[in-house]
Coordinates of C-alpha atoms in Angstrom, one line a residue:
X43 CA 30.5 113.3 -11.8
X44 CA 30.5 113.1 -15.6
X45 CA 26.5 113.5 -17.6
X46 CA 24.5 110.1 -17.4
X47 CA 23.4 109.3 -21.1
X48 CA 20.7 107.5 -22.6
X49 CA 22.6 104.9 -23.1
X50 CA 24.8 104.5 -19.9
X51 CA 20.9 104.5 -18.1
X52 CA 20.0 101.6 -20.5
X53 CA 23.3 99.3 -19.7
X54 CA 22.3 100.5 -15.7
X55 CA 18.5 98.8 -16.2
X56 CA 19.9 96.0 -18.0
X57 CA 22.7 95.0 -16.0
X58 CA 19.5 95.6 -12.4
X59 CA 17.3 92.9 -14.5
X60 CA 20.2 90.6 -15.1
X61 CA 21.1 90.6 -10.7
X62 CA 17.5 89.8 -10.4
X63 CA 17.1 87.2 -12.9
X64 CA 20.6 85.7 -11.5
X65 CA 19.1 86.3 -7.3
X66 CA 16.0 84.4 -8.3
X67 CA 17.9 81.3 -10.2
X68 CA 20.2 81.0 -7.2
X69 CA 16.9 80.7 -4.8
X70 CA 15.7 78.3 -7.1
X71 CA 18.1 76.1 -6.6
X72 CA 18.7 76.2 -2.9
X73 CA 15.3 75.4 -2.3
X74 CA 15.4 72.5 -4.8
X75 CA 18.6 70.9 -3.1
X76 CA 17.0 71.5 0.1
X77 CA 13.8 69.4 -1.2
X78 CA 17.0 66.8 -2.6
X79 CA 18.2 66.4 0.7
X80 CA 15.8 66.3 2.8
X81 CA 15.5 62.1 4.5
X82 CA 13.0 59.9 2.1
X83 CA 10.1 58.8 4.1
X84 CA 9.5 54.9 4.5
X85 CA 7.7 55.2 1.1
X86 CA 9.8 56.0 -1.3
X87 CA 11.9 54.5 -3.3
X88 CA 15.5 53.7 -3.3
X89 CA 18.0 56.8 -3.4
X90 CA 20.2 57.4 -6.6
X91 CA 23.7 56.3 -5.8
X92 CA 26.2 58.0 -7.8
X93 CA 29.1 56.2 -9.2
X94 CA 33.1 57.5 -8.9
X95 CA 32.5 58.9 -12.7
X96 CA 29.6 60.7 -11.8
X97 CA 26.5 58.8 -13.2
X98 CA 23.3 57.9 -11.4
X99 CA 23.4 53.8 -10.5
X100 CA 19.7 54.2 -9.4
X101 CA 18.0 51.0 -10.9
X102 CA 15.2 51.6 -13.9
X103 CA 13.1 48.8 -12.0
X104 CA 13.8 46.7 -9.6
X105 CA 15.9 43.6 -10.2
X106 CA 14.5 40.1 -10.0
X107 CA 14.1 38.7 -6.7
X108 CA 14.7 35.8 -5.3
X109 CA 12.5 32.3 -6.4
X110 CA 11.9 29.6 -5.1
X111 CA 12.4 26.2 -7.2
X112 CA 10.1 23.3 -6.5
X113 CA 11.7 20.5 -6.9
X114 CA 15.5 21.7 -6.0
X115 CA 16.8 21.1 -2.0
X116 CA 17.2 24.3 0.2
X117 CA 21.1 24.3 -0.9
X118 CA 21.1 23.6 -4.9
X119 CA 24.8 22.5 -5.6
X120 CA 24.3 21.9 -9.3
X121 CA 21.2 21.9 -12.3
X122 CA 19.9 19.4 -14.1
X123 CA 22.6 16.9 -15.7
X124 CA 20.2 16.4 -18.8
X125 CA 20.4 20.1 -20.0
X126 CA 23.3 21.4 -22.0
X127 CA 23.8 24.7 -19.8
X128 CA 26.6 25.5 -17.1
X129 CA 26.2 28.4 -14.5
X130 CA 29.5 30.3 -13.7
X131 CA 29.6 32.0 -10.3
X132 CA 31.5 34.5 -9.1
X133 CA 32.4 35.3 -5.7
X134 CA 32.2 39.2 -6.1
X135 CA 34.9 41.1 -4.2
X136 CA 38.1 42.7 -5.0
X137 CA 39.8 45.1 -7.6
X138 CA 36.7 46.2 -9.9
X139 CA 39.0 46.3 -12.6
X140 CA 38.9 42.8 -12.9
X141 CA 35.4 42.4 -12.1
X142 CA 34.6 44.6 -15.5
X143 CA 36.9 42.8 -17.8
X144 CA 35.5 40.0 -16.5
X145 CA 32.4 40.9 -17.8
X146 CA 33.0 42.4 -20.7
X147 CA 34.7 38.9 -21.9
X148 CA 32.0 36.7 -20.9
X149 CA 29.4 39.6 -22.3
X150 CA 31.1 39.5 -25.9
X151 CA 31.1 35.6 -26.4
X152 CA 27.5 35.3 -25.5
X153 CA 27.9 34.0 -21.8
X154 CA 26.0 35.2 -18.5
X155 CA 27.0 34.5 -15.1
X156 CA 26.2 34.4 -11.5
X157 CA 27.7 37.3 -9.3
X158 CA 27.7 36.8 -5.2
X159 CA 28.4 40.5 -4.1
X160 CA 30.2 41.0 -0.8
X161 CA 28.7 43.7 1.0
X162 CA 31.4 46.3 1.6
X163 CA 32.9 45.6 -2.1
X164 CA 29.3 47.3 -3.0
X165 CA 29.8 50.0 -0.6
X166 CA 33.0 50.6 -1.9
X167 CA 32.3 50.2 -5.7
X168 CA 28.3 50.7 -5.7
X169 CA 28.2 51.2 -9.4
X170 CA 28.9 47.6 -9.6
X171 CA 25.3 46.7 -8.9
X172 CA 24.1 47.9 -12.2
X173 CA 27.0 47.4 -14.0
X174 CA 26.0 43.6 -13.3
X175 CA 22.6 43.6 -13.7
X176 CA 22.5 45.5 -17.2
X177 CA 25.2 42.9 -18.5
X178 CA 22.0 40.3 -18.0
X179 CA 23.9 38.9 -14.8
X180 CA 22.6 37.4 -12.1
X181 CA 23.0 39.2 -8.6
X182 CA 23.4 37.7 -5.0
X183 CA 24.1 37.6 -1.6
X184 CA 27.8 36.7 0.1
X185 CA 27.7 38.2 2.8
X186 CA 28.6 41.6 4.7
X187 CA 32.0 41.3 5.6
X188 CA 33.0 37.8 3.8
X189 CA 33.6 36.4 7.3
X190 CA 33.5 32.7 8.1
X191 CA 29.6 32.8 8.6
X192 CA 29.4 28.9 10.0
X193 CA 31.3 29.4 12.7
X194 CA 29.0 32.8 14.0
X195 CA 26.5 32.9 16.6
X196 CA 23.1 33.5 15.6
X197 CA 22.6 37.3 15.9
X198 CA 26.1 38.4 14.0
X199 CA 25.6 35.6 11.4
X200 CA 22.1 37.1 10.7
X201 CA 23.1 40.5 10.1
X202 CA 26.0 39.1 8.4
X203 CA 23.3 37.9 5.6
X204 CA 20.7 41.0 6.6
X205 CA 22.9 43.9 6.4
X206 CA 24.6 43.0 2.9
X207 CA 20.7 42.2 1.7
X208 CA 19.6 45.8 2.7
X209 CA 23.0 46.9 0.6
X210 CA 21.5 45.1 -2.6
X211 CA 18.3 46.5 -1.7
X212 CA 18.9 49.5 -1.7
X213 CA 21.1 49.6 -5.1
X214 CA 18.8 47.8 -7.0
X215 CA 16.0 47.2 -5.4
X216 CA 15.8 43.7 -4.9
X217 CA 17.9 41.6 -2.4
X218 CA 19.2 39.5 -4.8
X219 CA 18.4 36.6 -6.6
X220 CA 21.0 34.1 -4.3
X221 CA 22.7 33.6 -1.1
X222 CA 26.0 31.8 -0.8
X223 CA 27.6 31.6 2.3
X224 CA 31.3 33.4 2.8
X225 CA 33.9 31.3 3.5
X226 CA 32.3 27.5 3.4
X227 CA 31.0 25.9 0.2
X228 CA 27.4 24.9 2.2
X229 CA 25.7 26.7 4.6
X230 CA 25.1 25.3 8.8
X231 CA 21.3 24.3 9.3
X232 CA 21.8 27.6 11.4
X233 CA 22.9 29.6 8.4
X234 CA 20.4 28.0 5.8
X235 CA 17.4 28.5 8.5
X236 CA 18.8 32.7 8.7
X237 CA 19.1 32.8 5.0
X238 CA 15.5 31.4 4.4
X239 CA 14.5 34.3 7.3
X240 CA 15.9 36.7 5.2
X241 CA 14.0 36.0 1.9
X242 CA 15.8 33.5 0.5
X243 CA 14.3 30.0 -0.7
X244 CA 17.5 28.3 -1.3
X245 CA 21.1 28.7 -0.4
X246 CA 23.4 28.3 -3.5
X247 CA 26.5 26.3 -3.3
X248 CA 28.6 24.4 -6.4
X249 CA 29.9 21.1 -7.2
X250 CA 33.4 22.7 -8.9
X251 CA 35.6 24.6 -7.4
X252 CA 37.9 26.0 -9.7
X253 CA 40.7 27.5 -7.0
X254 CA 41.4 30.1 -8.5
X255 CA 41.6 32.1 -5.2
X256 CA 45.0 30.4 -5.0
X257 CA 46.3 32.1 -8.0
X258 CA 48.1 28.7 -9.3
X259 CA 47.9 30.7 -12.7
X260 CA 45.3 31.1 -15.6
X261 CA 46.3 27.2 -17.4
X262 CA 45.8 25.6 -14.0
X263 CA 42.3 27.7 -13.5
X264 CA 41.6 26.2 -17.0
X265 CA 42.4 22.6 -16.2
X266 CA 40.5 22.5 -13.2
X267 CA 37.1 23.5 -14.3
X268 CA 37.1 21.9 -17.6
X269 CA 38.4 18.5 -15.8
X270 CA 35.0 18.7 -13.7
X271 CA 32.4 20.5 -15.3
X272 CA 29.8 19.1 -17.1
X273 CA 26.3 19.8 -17.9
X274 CA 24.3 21.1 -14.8
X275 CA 27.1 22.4 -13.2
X276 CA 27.6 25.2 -11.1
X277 CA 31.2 26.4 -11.0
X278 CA 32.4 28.9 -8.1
X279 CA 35.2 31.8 -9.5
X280 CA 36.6 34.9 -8.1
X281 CA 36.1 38.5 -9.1
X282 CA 39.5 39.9 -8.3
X283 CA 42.4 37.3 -9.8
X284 CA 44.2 38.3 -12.9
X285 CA 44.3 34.3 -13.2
X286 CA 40.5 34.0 -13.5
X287 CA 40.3 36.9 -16.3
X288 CA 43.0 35.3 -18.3
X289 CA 41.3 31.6 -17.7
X290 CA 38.4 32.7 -19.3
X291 CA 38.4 32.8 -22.9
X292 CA 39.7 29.5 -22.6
X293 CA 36.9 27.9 -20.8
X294 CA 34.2 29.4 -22.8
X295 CA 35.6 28.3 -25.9
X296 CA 36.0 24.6 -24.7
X297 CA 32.5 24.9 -22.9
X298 CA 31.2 25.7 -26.4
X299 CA 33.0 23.4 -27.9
X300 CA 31.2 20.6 -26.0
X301 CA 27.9 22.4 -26.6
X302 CA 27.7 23.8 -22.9
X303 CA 25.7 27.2 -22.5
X304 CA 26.7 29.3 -19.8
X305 CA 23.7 30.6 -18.5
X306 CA 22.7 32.4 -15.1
X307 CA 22.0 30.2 -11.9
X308 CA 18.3 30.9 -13.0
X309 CA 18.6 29.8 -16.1
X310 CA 20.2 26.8 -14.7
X311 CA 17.3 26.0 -12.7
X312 CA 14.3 27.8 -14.6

């Protein structure tokens, strides 16, 4: 065994303090995941939901929730006629890709719309929640499974609305400003009396159907809403069609054109 030098003892002490410094860090940080993971009691809020990229989707505040409109019926099909304001809804399900551009059009020219969020497209893209709501969007209710909720019996039609509320609740904290029932334009009495159960005051329907979901192409898309839509109305479109995205620039410009704003639904209404 060779002499130990000054030095070689200095490099031993220093290389001692640097395991313990290292040993202590690493039991730092199990015991703060441990405190990360351990369940939320009833009182706290929300947990962070973390988006395919990586970032947090846990909501700043809560988003608004849902109102009631005196005045309006318990299923509002359009606004009032006298106002120069349109609400564009959209049926929120399918590729996010569209969804986003979708968005990001109607965000650039000015326009906010109306999103009616299936609830396994937010388990599946959960990010979308506060993608919406930061855009200045409006935020809903269609649904759990996007099933035809009319023709269910009382208990599966209930959760149908119940479970994707809890979904919205717990991304943003809110369950959503609107219901629309899946697959029908109007709710049953059945459906509107599970809705109002659930928290909210009116079921939303539309008086212009655009049909996109039958991808005849983004001119006839254009056609048909602009052919029916006039001030007041409430116009149901599709996340998910390439039609729809291209369709868009078109309608907003002829909206404006006419002096129509598209607003939220509770704008619409407000």
């Amino acid at each position: 065994m060779g002499r130990v030098t000054t030095t070689d003892r200095r490099t031993a002490l220093r290389a001692g303090a640097g395991l313990a410094v290292a040993g202590a860090f690493a039991a730092g940080c199990a015991r703060t995941g441990a405190v990360a993971h351990s369940a939320p009691d009833a009182t706290s809020p929300p947990p962070p939901t973390t988006s395919p990229t990586g970032a947090s989707t846990a909501p700043a505040r809560p988003a608004p929730s849902p109102r009631r409109f005196p005045g309006q019926p318990a299923q509002i099909d359009h606004g009032p006629r006298g106002r120069p304001r349109v609400a564009l809804t959209f049926h929120g399900n399918g590729d996010p890709a569209t969804a986003r551009a979708l968005l990001a059009e109607a965000e650039r020219r000015g326009a906010r719309i109306t999103v009616l969020a299936v609830g396994t497209w937010l388990d599946a893209h959960p990010e979308m929640a506060r993608r919406i709501l930061d855009g200045g969007h409006d935020l809903g209710n269609h649904t759990m499974r996007h099933l035809d909720i009319n023709t269910m019996s009382e208990a599966d039609a209930g959760r149908e609305i119940e479970d994707c509320a809890a979904r919205l609740k717990r991304l943003t904290g809110s369950v959503g400003t609107w219901f629309r029932p899946s697959r029908a334009a109007r709710a049953s009495p059945l459906v509107e009396t599970l809705a109002r159960r659930a928290g909210y005051p009116h079921v939303l329907s539309y008086d212009v159907d655009s049909l996109d979901f039958t991808s005849p192409g983004a001119p006839a898309v254009t056609r048909t809403v602009l052919d029916a839509v006039r001030g007041g109305s409430v116009v149901s479109l599709h996340f998910g069609y390439t039609d729809t995205v291209a369709a868009l620039p078109a309608v907003l410009d002829e909206l404006d054109r006419r002096g129509l704003r598209a607003v939220t639904t509770t704008e619409l209404l407000s």
